[in-house]
Amino acid sequence: MADEVILLDFWPSMFGMRTRIALEEKNVKFDYREQDLWNKSPILLEMNPVHNKIPVLIHNGKPVCESLIQVEYIDEVWPGINPLLPSDPYQRAQAKFWGDYIDKKVYASARLTWGAKGEEQEAGKKEFIEILKTLESELGDKIYFGGETFGYVDIALIGFYSWFGAYEKFGNFSIEAECPKLIAWGKRCVERESVAKSLPDSEKIIKFVPELKKHFGIE
């Protein structure tokens, strides 16, 4: 019996982008179902009753929640091509460390670049750049975070790259001026078909942010 794979997602979600990329890397066909986060669907509430959040990966009727857990799951269920996590236990642990770092650090500070103003926005921008510099230092002169191979840490971070234009526009700063190697890495990643298919155009994100600000009551 063929696998039934459904992804409940929302197009600008940098977390959902991770799952889309992982599925594309493995050549897994999936049914993409766009969700309205302001009016959550019964299937989303049923499949993620704890958090009521996207993305939700549904494999043969069984839900898997949280994007990095989904990436690991996809790597284990479809191991044949393009391994996403290293086989070496230490390298695997390091990849998970950086994935966890991205999860805990990047989103909160990045959100302040467009969702705050005044001193709070400036502090957010400063922290965001410091976090990106830490990641750039880890990348070093490597092609990808895992060296020659595109994988888990790249997938964890690349969704944010599609938002960089919005962060810069609404935060009035330049990421490339601060982190040129990270921008070069982003451009390399976007050359991959799996990434190009999964990331929205940055101009579309820029146009979406005012709608987001309005929803959250941010002037």
mmCIF file of C-alpha atoms in Angstrom:
data_model
loop_
_atom_site.group_PDB
_atom_site.id
_atom_site.type_symbol
_atom_site.label_atom_id
_atom_site.label_comp_id
_atom_site.label_asym_id
_atom_site.label_seq_id
_atom_site.Cartn_x
_atom_site.Cartn_y
_atom_site.Cartn_z
ATOM 1 C CA MET A 1 0.000 0.000 0.000
ATOM 2 C CA ALA A 2 1.299 3.425 -0.925
ATOM 3 C CA ASP A 3 2.074 5.852 1.866
ATOM 4 C CA GLU A 4 -0.509 8.558 2.443
ATOM 5 C CA VAL A 5 1.326 11.736 3.448
ATOM 6 C CA ILE A 6 -0.545 14.942 4.296
ATOM 7 C CA LEU A 7 1.012 18.196 5.453
ATOM 8 C CA LEU A 8 -1.082 20.774 7.291
ATOM 9 C CA ASP A 9 0.830 24.000 6.823
ATOM 10 C CA PHE A 10 0.705 27.783 6.310
ATOM 11 C CA TRP A 11 2.697 29.173 3.376
ATOM 12 C CA PRO A 12 4.833 31.800 5.244
ATOM 13 C CA SER A 13 5.764 29.440 8.093
ATOM 14 C CA MET A 14 9.534 29.018 8.320
ATOM 15 C CA PHE A 15 8.801 25.909 10.399
ATOM 16 C CA GLY A 16 6.549 24.365 7.778
ATOM 17 C CA MET A 17 9.213 25.104 5.158
ATOM 18 C CA ARG A 18 11.506 22.668 7.001
ATOM 19 C CA THR A 19 9.057 19.810 6.577
ATOM 20 C CA ARG A 20 8.344 20.671 2.936
ATOM 21 C CA ILE A 21 12.091 20.674 2.162
ATOM 22 C CA ALA A 22 12.696 17.366 3.975
ATOM 23 C CA LEU A 23 9.868 15.691 2.030
ATOM 24 C CA GLU A 24 11.185 17.119 -1.262
ATOM 25 C CA GLU A 25 14.726 15.939 -0.461
ATOM 26 C CA LYS A 26 13.349 12.411 -0.048
ATOM 27 C CA ASN A 27 11.126 12.651 -3.167
ATOM 28 C CA VAL A 28 8.075 11.885 -1.022
ATOM 29 C CA LYS A 29 4.773 12.846 -2.640
ATOM 30 C CA PHE A 30 2.503 14.648 -0.205
ATOM 31 C CA ASP A 31 -0.870 16.335 -0.085
ATOM 32 C CA TYR A 32 -0.278 19.954 0.963
ATOM 33 C CA ARG A 33 -3.244 21.441 2.827
ATOM 34 C CA GLU A 34 -3.051 25.161 3.476
ATOM 35 C CA GLN A 35 -4.415 26.188 6.883
ATOM 36 C CA ASP A 36 -6.083 29.395 8.026
ATOM 37 C CA LEU A 37 -4.390 30.102 11.350
ATOM 38 C CA TRP A 38 -6.979 32.715 12.299
ATOM 39 C CA ASN A 39 -9.750 30.138 11.817
ATOM 40 C CA LYS A 40 -8.279 26.753 12.641
ATOM 41 C CA SER A 41 -9.700 23.749 10.831
ATOM 42 C CA PRO A 42 -11.197 20.693 12.580
ATOM 43 C CA ILE A 43 -8.440 18.470 11.148
ATOM 44 C CA LEU A 44 -5.705 20.717 12.612
ATOM 45 C CA LEU A 45 -7.368 20.743 16.038
ATOM 46 C CA GLU A 46 -7.854 16.974 15.872
ATOM 47 C CA MET A 47 -4.321 16.169 14.690
ATOM 48 C CA ASN A 48 -2.503 18.564 17.041
ATOM 49 C CA PRO A 49 -4.791 18.823 20.079
ATOM 50 C CA VAL A 50 -1.964 19.861 22.424
ATOM 51 C CA HIS A 51 -0.620 22.940 20.578
ATOM 52 C CA ASN A 52 -3.166 23.487 17.744
ATOM 53 C CA LYS A 53 -0.229 24.589 15.579
ATOM 54 C CA ILE A 54 1.114 23.895 12.113
ATOM 55 C CA PRO A 55 2.988 22.156 10.648
ATOM 56 C CA VAL A 56 1.405 18.761 11.203
ATOM 57 C CA LEU A 57 2.716 15.810 9.199
ATOM 58 C CA ILE A 58 0.103 13.059 8.866
ATOM 59 C CA HIS A 59 1.562 9.732 7.737
ATOM 60 C CA ASN A 60 -0.995 7.012 7.064
ATOM 61 C CA GLY A 61 -3.438 8.715 9.424
ATOM 62 C CA LYS A 62 -0.959 9.225 12.262
ATOM 63 C CA PRO A 63 0.092 12.802 13.149
ATOM 64 C CA VAL A 64 3.669 13.902 13.843
ATOM 65 C CA CYS A 65 3.994 17.395 15.329
ATOM 66 C CA GLU A 66 6.881 19.896 15.673
ATOM 67 C CA SER A 67 8.949 20.614 12.560
ATOM 68 C CA LEU A 68 12.381 19.345 13.643
ATOM 69 C CA ILE A 69 10.813 16.136 14.984
ATOM 70 C CA GLN A 70 9.131 15.803 11.582
ATOM 71 C CA VAL A 71 12.485 16.225 9.799
ATOM 72 C CA GLU A 72 13.985 13.429 11.942
ATOM 73 C CA TYR A 73 10.927 11.253 11.340
ATOM 74 C CA ILE A 74 11.124 11.769 7.575
ATOM 75 C CA ASP A 75 14.835 10.883 7.633
ATOM 76 C CA GLU A 76 14.126 7.638 9.512
ATOM 77 C CA VAL A 77 11.042 6.550 7.550
ATOM 78 C CA TRP A 78 12.570 7.258 4.117
ATOM 79 C CA PRO A 79 16.287 6.517 4.659
ATOM 80 C CA GLY A 80 17.158 5.640 1.063
ATOM 81 C CA ILE A 81 18.285 8.956 -0.417
ATOM 82 C CA ASN A 82 19.753 12.234 0.797
ATOM 83 C CA PRO A 83 20.317 11.479 4.503
ATOM 84 C CA LEU A 84 19.437 14.583 6.509
ATOM 85 C CA LEU A 85 21.198 13.700 9.766
ATOM 86 C CA PRO A 86 24.778 12.379 9.996
ATOM 87 C CA SER A 87 25.235 8.682 10.793
ATOM 88 C CA ASP A 88 28.114 9.419 13.205
ATOM 89 C CA PRO A 89 26.644 9.761 16.751
ATOM 90 C CA TYR A 90 28.768 12.789 17.690
ATOM 91 C CA GLN A 91 28.060 14.671 14.449
ATOM 92 C CA ARG A 92 24.398 13.773 14.843
ATOM 93 C CA ALA A 93 24.384 15.198 18.374
ATOM 94 C CA GLN A 94 26.075 18.389 17.145
ATOM 95 C CA ALA A 95 23.505 18.819 14.363
ATOM 96 C CA LYS A 96 20.682 18.429 16.904
ATOM 97 C CA PHE A 97 22.370 20.963 19.199
ATOM 98 C CA TRP A 98 22.399 23.590 16.450
ATOM 99 C CA GLY A 99 18.858 22.760 15.392
ATOM 100 C CA ASP A 100 17.779 23.281 19.009
ATOM 101 C CA TYR A 101 19.770 26.547 19.163
ATOM 102 C CA ILE A 102 17.967 27.836 16.064
ATOM 103 C CA ASP A 103 14.589 26.826 17.514
ATOM 104 C CA LYS A 104 15.214 28.528 20.850
ATOM 105 C CA LYS A 105 16.963 31.681 19.654
ATOM 106 C CA VAL A 106 16.206 32.832 16.124
ATOM 107 C CA TYR A 107 12.415 33.253 15.962
ATOM 108 C CA ALA A 108 11.929 35.356 19.112
ATOM 109 C CA SER A 109 14.568 37.959 18.256
ATOM 110 C CA ALA A 110 13.698 37.982 14.528
ATOM 111 C CA ARG A 111 10.063 38.727 15.358
ATOM 112 C CA LEU A 112 11.104 41.900 17.206
ATOM 113 C CA THR A 113 12.621 43.314 13.996
ATOM 114 C CA TRP A 114 9.107 43.781 12.566
ATOM 115 C CA GLY A 115 6.849 43.312 15.597
ATOM 116 C CA ALA A 116 8.351 45.872 17.977
ATOM 117 C CA LYS A 117 9.464 49.487 17.891
ATOM 118 C CA GLY A 118 11.829 51.846 19.652
ATOM 119 C CA GLU A 119 14.247 50.392 22.193
ATOM 120 C CA GLU A 120 12.639 46.953 22.126
ATOM 121 C CA GLN A 121 13.101 46.737 18.347
ATOM 122 C CA GLU A 122 16.719 47.938 18.572
ATOM 123 C CA ALA A 123 17.492 45.368 21.283
ATOM 124 C CA GLY A 124 15.832 42.667 19.161
ATOM 125 C CA LYS A 125 17.871 43.613 16.090
ATOM 126 C CA LYS A 126 21.093 43.557 18.110
ATOM 127 C CA GLU A 127 20.315 40.134 19.582
ATOM 128 C CA PHE A 128 19.214 38.787 16.200
ATOM 129 C CA ILE A 129 22.492 39.820 14.551
ATOM 130 C CA GLU A 130 24.505 38.322 17.420
ATOM 131 C CA ILE A 131 22.646 35.021 16.984
ATOM 132 C CA LEU A 132 23.248 35.061 13.215
ATOM 133 C CA LYS A 133 26.944 35.786 13.811
ATOM 134 C CA THR A 134 27.135 32.776 16.141
ATOM 135 C CA LEU A 135 25.594 30.641 13.394
ATOM 136 C CA GLU A 136 27.901 32.172 10.785
ATOM 137 C CA SER A 137 30.875 31.278 12.990
ATOM 138 C CA GLU A 138 29.659 27.666 13.155
ATOM 139 C CA LEU A 139 29.240 27.621 9.368
ATOM 140 C CA GLY A 140 32.768 28.951 8.873
ATOM 141 C CA ASP A 141 34.060 28.306 5.364
ATOM 142 C CA LYS A 142 31.948 25.188 4.840
ATOM 143 C CA ILE A 143 29.485 24.928 1.933
ATOM 144 C CA TYR A 144 26.717 23.756 4.270
ATOM 145 C CA PHE A 145 26.534 23.437 8.047
ATOM 146 C CA GLY A 146 27.252 19.713 7.685
ATOM 147 C CA GLY A 147 30.211 20.310 5.364
ATOM 148 C CA GLU A 148 29.715 19.146 1.770
ATOM 149 C CA THR A 149 26.249 17.790 2.469
ATOM 150 C CA PHE A 150 22.989 19.745 2.753
ATOM 151 C CA GLY A 151 21.181 18.515 5.844
ATOM 152 C CA TYR A 152 19.430 18.976 9.152
ATOM 153 C CA VAL A 153 20.917 22.289 10.349
ATOM 154 C CA ASP A 154 20.539 23.869 6.904
ATOM 155 C CA ILE A 155 16.900 22.780 6.861
ATOM 156 C CA ALA A 156 16.385 24.151 10.385
ATOM 157 C CA LEU A 157 17.603 27.625 9.396
ATOM 158 C CA ILE A 158 16.867 28.159 5.707
ATOM 159 C CA GLY A 159 13.174 28.993 6.148
ATOM 160 C CA PHE A 160 14.171 32.145 8.019
ATOM 161 C CA TYR A 161 16.201 33.193 4.953
ATOM 162 C CA SER A 162 12.959 33.814 3.052
ATOM 163 C CA TRP A 163 12.055 36.318 5.786
ATOM 164 C CA PHE A 164 15.400 38.166 5.738
ATOM 165 C CA GLY A 165 14.077 40.800 3.292
ATOM 166 C CA ALA A 166 11.146 41.530 5.622
ATOM 167 C CA TYR A 167 13.391 41.711 8.693
ATOM 168 C CA GLU A 168 15.649 44.177 6.873
ATOM 169 C CA LYS A 169 12.814 46.325 5.496
ATOM 170 C CA PHE A 170 10.826 46.663 8.713
ATOM 171 C CA GLY A 171 13.889 46.695 10.968
ATOM 172 C CA ASN A 172 15.839 49.075 8.708
ATOM 173 C CA PHE A 173 19.159 47.209 8.776
ATOM 174 C CA SER A 174 21.291 44.998 6.521
ATOM 175 C CA ILE A 175 21.916 41.348 7.353
ATOM 176 C CA GLU A 176 24.397 40.956 4.491
ATOM 177 C CA ALA A 177 26.540 43.811 5.842
ATOM 178 C CA GLU A 178 26.815 41.943 9.155
ATOM 179 C CA CYS A 179 26.813 38.308 8.008
ATOM 180 C CA PRO A 180 27.980 38.015 4.377
ATOM 181 C CA LYS A 181 28.920 34.312 4.647
ATOM 182 C CA LEU A 182 25.459 33.440 5.940
ATOM 183 C CA ILE A 183 23.830 35.253 3.015
ATOM 184 C CA ALA A 184 26.124 33.383 0.590
ATOM 185 C CA TRP A 185 25.085 30.116 2.287
ATOM 186 C CA GLY A 186 21.404 31.060 1.851
ATOM 187 C CA LYS A 187 21.925 31.720 -1.847
ATOM 188 C CA ARG A 188 23.613 28.306 -2.241
ATOM 189 C CA CYS A 189 20.740 26.569 -0.468
ATOM 190 C CA VAL A 190 18.126 28.237 -2.695
ATOM 191 C CA GLU A 191 19.874 26.717 -5.714
ATOM 192 C CA ARG A 192 18.678 23.316 -4.503
ATOM 193 C CA GLU A 193 15.385 22.284 -6.082
ATOM 194 C CA SER A 194 13.910 21.157 -2.740
ATOM 195 C CA VAL A 195 14.530 24.596 -1.215
ATOM 196 C CA ALA A 196 13.498 26.613 -4.274
ATOM 197 C CA LYS A 197 10.163 24.732 -4.386
ATOM 198 C CA SER A 198 9.505 25.158 -0.662
ATOM 199 C CA LEU A 199 10.441 28.789 0.076
ATOM 200 C CA PRO A 200 8.062 31.615 -0.840
ATOM 201 C CA ASP A 201 9.371 34.700 -2.613
ATOM 202 C CA SER A 202 10.722 37.237 -0.119
ATOM 203 C CA GLU A 203 8.612 40.008 -1.704
ATOM 204 C CA LYS A 204 5.496 37.987 -0.917
ATOM 205 C CA ILE A 205 6.609 37.786 2.735
ATOM 206 C CA ILE A 206 7.237 41.557 2.808
ATOM 207 C CA LYS A 207 3.678 42.156 1.582
ATOM 208 C CA PHE A 208 2.323 39.716 4.175
ATOM 209 C CA VAL A 209 3.952 41.357 7.238
ATOM 210 C CA PRO A 210 1.585 44.401 7.408
ATOM 211 C CA GLU A 211 -1.329 41.938 7.453
ATOM 212 C CA LEU A 212 0.381 40.092 10.302
ATOM 213 C CA LYS A 213 1.018 43.326 12.207
ATOM 214 C CA LYS A 214 -2.631 44.304 11.800
ATOM 215 C CA HIS A 215 -3.771 40.918 13.120
ATOM 216 C CA PHE A 216 -1.611 41.304 16.230
ATOM 217 C CA GLY A 217 -2.573 44.957 16.708
ATOM 218 C CA ILE A 218 0.944 46.258 16.055
ATOM 219 C CA GLU A 219 1.000 49.812 14.717
#
